[in-house]
Short mmCIF file of C-alpha atoms in Angstrom, two decimals:
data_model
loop_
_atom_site.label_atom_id
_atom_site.label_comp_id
_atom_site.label_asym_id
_atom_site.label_seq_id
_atom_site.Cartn_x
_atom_site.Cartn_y
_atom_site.Cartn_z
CA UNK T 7 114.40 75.65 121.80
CA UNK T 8 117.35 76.79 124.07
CA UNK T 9 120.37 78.97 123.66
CA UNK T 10 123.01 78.48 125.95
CA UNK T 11 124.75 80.95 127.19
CA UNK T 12 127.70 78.13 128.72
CA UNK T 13 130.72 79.47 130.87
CA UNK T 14 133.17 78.40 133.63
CA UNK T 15 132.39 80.18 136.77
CA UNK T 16 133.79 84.38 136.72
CA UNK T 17 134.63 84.27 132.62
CA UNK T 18 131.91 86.83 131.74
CA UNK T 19 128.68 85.45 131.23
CA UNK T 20 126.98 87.55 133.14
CA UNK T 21 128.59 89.94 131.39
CA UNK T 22 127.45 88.19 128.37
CA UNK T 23 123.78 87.61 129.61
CA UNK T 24 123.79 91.81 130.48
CA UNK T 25 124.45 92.54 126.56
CA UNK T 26 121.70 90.29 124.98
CA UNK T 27 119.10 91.78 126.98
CA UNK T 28 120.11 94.84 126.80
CA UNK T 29 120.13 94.11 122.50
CA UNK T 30 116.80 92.83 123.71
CA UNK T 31 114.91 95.39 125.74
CA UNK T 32 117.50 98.31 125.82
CA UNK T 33 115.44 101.08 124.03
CA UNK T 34 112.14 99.95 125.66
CA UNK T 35 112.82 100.16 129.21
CA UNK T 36 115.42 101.67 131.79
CA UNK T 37 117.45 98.51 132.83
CA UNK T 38 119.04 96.87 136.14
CA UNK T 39 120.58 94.03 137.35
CA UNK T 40 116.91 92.29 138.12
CA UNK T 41 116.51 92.01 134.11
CA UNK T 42 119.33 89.57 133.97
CA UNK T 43 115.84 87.68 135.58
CA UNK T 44 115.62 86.93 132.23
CA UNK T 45 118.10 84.60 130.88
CA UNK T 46 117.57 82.33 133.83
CA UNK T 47 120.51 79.91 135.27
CA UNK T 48 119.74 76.18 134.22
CA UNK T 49 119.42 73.71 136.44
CA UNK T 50 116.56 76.17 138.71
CA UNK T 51 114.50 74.81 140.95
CA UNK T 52 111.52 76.07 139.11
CA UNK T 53 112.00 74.15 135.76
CA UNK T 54 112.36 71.01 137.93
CA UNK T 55 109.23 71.17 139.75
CA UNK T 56 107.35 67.60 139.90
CA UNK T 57 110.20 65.96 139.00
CA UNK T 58 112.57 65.52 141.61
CA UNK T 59 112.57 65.41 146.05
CA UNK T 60 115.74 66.20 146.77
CA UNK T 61 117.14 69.76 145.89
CA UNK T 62 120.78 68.67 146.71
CA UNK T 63 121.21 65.30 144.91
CA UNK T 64 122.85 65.63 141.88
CA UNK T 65 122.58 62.59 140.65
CA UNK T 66 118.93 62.78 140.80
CA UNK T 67 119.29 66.56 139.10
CA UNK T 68 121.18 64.96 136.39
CA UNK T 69 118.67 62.20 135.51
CA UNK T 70 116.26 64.89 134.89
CA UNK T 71 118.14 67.02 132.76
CA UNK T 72 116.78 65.66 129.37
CA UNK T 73 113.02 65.95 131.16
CA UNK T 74 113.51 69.10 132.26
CA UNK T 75 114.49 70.51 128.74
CA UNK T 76 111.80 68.61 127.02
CA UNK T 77 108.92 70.83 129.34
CA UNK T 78 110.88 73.62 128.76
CA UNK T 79 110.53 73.16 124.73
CA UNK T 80 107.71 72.03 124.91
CA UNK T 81 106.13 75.08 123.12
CA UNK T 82 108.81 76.05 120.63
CA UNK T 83 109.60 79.54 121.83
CA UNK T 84 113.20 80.35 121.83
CA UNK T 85 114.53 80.66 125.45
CA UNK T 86 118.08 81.99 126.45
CA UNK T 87 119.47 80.11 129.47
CA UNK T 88 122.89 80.63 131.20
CA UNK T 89 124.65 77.39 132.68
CA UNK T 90 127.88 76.73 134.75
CA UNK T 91 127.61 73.12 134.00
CA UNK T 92 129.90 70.96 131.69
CA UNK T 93 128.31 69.05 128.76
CA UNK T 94 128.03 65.65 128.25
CA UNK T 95 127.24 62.76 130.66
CA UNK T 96 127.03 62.90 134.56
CA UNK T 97 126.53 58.93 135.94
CA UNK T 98 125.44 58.36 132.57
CA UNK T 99 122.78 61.21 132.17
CA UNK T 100 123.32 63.55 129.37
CA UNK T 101 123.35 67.86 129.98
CA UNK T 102 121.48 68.35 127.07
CA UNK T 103 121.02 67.26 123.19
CA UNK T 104 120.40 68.59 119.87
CA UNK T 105 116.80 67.97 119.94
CA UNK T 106 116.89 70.40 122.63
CA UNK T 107 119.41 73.25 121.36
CA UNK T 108 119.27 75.83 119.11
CA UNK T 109 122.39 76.83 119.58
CA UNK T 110 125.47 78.00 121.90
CA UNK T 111 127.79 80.71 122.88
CA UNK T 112 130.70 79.70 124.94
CA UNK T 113 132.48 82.31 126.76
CA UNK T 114 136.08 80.97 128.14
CA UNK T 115 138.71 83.31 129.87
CA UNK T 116 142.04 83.20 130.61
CA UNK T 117 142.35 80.55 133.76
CA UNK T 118 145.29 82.80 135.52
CA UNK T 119 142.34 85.80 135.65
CA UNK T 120 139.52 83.37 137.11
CA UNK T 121 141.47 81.90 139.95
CA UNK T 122 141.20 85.60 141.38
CA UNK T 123 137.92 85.88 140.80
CA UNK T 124 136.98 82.59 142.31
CA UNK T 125 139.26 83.28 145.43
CA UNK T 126 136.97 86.34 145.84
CA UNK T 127 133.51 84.75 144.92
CA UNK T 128 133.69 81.94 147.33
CA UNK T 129 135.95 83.74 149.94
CA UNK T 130 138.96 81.45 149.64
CA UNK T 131 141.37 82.03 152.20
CA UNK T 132 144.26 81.12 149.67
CA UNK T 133 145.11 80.79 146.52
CA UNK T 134 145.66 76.93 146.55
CA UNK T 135 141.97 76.41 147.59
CA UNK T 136 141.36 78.55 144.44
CA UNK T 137 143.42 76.67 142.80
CA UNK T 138 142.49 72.95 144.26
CA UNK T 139 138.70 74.13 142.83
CA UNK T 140 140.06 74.93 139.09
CA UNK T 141 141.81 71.92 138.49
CA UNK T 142 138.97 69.48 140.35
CA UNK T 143 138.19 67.20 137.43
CA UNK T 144 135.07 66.35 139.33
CA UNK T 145 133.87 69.73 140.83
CA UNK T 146 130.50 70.43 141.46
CA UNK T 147 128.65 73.87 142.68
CA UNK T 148 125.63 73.63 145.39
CA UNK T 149 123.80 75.49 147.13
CA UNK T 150 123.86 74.01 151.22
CA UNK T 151 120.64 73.19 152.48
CA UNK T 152 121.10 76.20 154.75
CA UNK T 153 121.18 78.32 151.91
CA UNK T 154 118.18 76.38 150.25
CA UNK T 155 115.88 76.50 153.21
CA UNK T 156 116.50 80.71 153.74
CA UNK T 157 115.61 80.81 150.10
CA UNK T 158 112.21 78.71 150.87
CA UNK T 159 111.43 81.06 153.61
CA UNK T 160 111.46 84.09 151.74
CA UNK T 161 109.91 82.22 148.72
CA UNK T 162 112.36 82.35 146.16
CA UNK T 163 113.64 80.49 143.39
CA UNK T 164 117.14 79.15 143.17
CA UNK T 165 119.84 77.02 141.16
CA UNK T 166 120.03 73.44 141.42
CA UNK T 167 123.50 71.77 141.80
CA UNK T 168 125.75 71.93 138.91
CA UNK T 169 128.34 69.64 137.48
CA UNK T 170 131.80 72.02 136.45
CA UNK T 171 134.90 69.49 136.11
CA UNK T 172 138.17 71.38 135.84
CA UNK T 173 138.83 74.34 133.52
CA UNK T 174 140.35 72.22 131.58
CA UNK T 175 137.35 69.39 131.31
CA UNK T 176 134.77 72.05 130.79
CA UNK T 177 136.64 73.99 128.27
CA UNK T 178 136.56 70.79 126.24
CA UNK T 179 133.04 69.38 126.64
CA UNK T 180 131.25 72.56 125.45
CA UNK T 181 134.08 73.14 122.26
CA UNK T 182 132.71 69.69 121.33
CA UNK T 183 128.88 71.02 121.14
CA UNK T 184 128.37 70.37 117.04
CA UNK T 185 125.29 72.13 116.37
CA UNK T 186 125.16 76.19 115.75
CA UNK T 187 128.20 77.04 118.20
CA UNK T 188 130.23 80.01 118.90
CA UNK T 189 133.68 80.22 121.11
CA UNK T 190 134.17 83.62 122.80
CA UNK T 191 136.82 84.98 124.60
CA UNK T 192 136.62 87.58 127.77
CA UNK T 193 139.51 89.00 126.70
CA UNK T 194 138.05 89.41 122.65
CA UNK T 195 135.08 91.20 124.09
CA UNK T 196 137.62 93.72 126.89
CA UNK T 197 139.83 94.61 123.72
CA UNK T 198 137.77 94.85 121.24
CA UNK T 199 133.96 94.86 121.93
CA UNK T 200 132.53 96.44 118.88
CA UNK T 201 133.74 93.09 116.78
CA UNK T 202 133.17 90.68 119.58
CA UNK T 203 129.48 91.81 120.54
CA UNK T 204 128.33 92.66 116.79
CA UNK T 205 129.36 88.59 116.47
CA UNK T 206 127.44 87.91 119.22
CA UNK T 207 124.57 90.20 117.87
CA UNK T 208 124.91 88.44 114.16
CA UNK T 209 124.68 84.41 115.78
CA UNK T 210 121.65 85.72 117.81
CA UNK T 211 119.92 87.15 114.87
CA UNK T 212 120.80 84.16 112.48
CA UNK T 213 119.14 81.84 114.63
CA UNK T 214 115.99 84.03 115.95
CA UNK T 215 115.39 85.66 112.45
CA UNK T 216 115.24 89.14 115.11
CA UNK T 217 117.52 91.95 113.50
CA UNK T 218 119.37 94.36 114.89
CA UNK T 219 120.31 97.63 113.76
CA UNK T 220 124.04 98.98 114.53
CA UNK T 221 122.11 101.61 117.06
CA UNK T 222 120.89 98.45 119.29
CA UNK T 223 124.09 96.69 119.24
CA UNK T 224 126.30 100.30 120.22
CA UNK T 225 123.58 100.85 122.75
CA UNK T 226 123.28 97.27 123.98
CA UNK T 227 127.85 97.40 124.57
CA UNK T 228 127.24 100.93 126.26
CA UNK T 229 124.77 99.86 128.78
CA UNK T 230 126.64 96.44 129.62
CA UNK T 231 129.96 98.11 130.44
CA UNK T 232 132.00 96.61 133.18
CA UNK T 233 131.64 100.64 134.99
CA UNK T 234 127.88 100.23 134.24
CA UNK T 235 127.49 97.01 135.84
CA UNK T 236 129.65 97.72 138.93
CA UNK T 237 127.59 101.20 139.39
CA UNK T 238 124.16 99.39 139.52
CA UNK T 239 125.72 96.85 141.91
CA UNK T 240 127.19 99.05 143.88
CA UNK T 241 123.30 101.08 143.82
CA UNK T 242 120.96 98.60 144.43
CA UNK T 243 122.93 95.02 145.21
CA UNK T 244 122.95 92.01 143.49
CA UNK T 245 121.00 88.61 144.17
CA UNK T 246 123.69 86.37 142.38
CA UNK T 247 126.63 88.31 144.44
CA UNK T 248 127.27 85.36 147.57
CA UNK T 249 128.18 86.27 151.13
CA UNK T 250 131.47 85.53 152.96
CA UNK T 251 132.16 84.18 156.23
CA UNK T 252 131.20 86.97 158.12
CA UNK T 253 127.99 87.57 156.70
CA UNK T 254 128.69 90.43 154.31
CA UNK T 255 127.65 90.35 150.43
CA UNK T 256 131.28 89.55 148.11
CA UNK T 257 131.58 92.28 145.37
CA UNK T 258 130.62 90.19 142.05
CA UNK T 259 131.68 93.06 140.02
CA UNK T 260 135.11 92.29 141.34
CA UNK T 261 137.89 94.07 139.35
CA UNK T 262 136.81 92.85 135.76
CA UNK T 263 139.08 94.21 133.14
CA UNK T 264 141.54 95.40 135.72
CA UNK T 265 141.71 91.59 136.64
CA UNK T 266 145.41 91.23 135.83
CA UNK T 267 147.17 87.60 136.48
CA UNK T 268 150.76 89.20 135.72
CA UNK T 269 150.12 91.60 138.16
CA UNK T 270 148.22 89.88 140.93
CA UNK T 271 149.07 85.96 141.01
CA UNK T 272 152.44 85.08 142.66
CA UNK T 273 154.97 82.65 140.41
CA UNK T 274 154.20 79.32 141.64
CA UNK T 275 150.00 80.12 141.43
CA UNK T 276 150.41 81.11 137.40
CA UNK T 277 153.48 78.44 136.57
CA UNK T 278 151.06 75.60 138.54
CA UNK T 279 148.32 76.52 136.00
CA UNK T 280 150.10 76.98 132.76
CA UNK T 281 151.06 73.26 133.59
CA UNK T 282 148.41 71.87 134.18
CA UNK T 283 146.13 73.51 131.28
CA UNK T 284 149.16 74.06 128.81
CA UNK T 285 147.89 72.31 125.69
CA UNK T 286 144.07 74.23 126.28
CA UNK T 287 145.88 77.48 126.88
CA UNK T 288 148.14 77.00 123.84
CA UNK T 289 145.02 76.10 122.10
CA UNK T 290 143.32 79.42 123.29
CA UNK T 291 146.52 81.26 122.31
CA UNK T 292 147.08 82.46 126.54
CA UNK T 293 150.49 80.97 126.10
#
């Protein structure tokens, strides 16, 4: 059965994904960015195989969703997998359904902190293409098939186009997930990550039966610091970090907690989006 780790692009979940396995494997083995191997994105190439031709169709992605999950589960074991994508229906084809979750944690973040993020992660020229991306009720992520045929020649796996929506739309499909959910916020987890992450630790070990001791979960938040993470990026790279224009690698450990909106965005960028998500922000208490 899966757990999803579910998120809007830049609101923490690899963040999030860093912590479990470090609560996982953190006193049995010295740990880098290749562990986060381990919680896997979902839709990947690899959990499709036999079941569709064309990497970049969506549509045909989508229709194999449910199929996809059902291999997955078929043996039982509990699997963690991280996802970008909205729930609920895409051209009719559910993301997922409860005969194939165990359970959820949804990470959201403030919207006026992502745009800056996303401006850096897909090398945005502007804030308004930043901005024209966040409030796309209809926007997808892909991989081009330039991308996917460079990671066929070095034979590696890679993630299968995913359907977002706006902030706003995916905010909403994964609150409505019914069945063992959790709602965190980036911000909970920068101000106060002894309660957020002993949550986190308590949902995990409700559902997997696995306990943890209060000596994983303080060594689990140590190790998955924002200065951690940015050191062993800044050692030895990162596979999920994506390249700009001019072929070098964008920092993915960006500026994290120092990721201010009231210092960064210009008026018209954070009044645009306060607008436009108002009643989710209120909701979230950002206004």
């Amino acid at each position: 059965m899966i757990i999803w780790l579910a998120s809007y692009p830049k609101s923490g979940n690899t963040w999030l994904r860093f912590f479990i396995i470090s609560l996982l494997m953190g006193t049995k083995t010295k740990l880098n960015l290749n562990h986060l191997r381990a919680i896997p994105t979902f839709p990947h190439n690899s959990q499709f195989e036999g079941l569709i031709s064309n990497d970049l169709n969506l549509e045909e992605v989508a229709k194999n969703w449910i199929r996809s999950q059902e291999k997955i589960n078929s043996n039982r074991n509990i699997k963690f997998f991280k996802t970008h994508n909205a729930l609920g229906k895409y051209k009719g084809y559910s993301f997922s359904n409860s005969e194939n979750t165990l359970g959820t944690i949804h990470i959201v973040r403030d919207p006026r902190n992502i745009i800056t993020s996303l401006k850096n992660h897909y090398s945005f020229p502007e804030y308004e293409e930043a901005k024209k991306f966040l409030f796309n009720d209809n926007q997808g992520i892909t991989y081009s098939k330039k991308q996917i045929n460079e990671y066929k020649k070095k034979n590696m796996k890679y993630s299968l186009p995913q359907f977002l929506g706006s902030w706003k739309t995916h905010y909403l499909s994964w609150k409505n997930m019914k069945k063992n959910y959790i709602l965190v916020k980036y911000e909970d987890l920068k101000d106060n990550p002894s309660i957020e992450f002993n949550k986190i630790a308590n949902f995990i070990s409700n559902l997997t039966s696995i306990n943890f001791t209060s000596e994983q979960i303080k060594l689990a938040i140590n190790l998955s610091s924002f200065e951690k993470l940015e050191e062993l990026e800044k050692k030895y790279g990162f596979t999920e970090s994506t390249t700009n224009k001019k072929g070098k690698k964008n920092k993915f450990f960006f500026l994290g907690p120092k990721n201010d909106w009231k210092k960064i965005l210009d008026n018209q960028t954070s009044n645009d989006i306060e607008r436009k998500f108002e009643n989710e922000m209120k909701e979230l208490q950002y206004l």
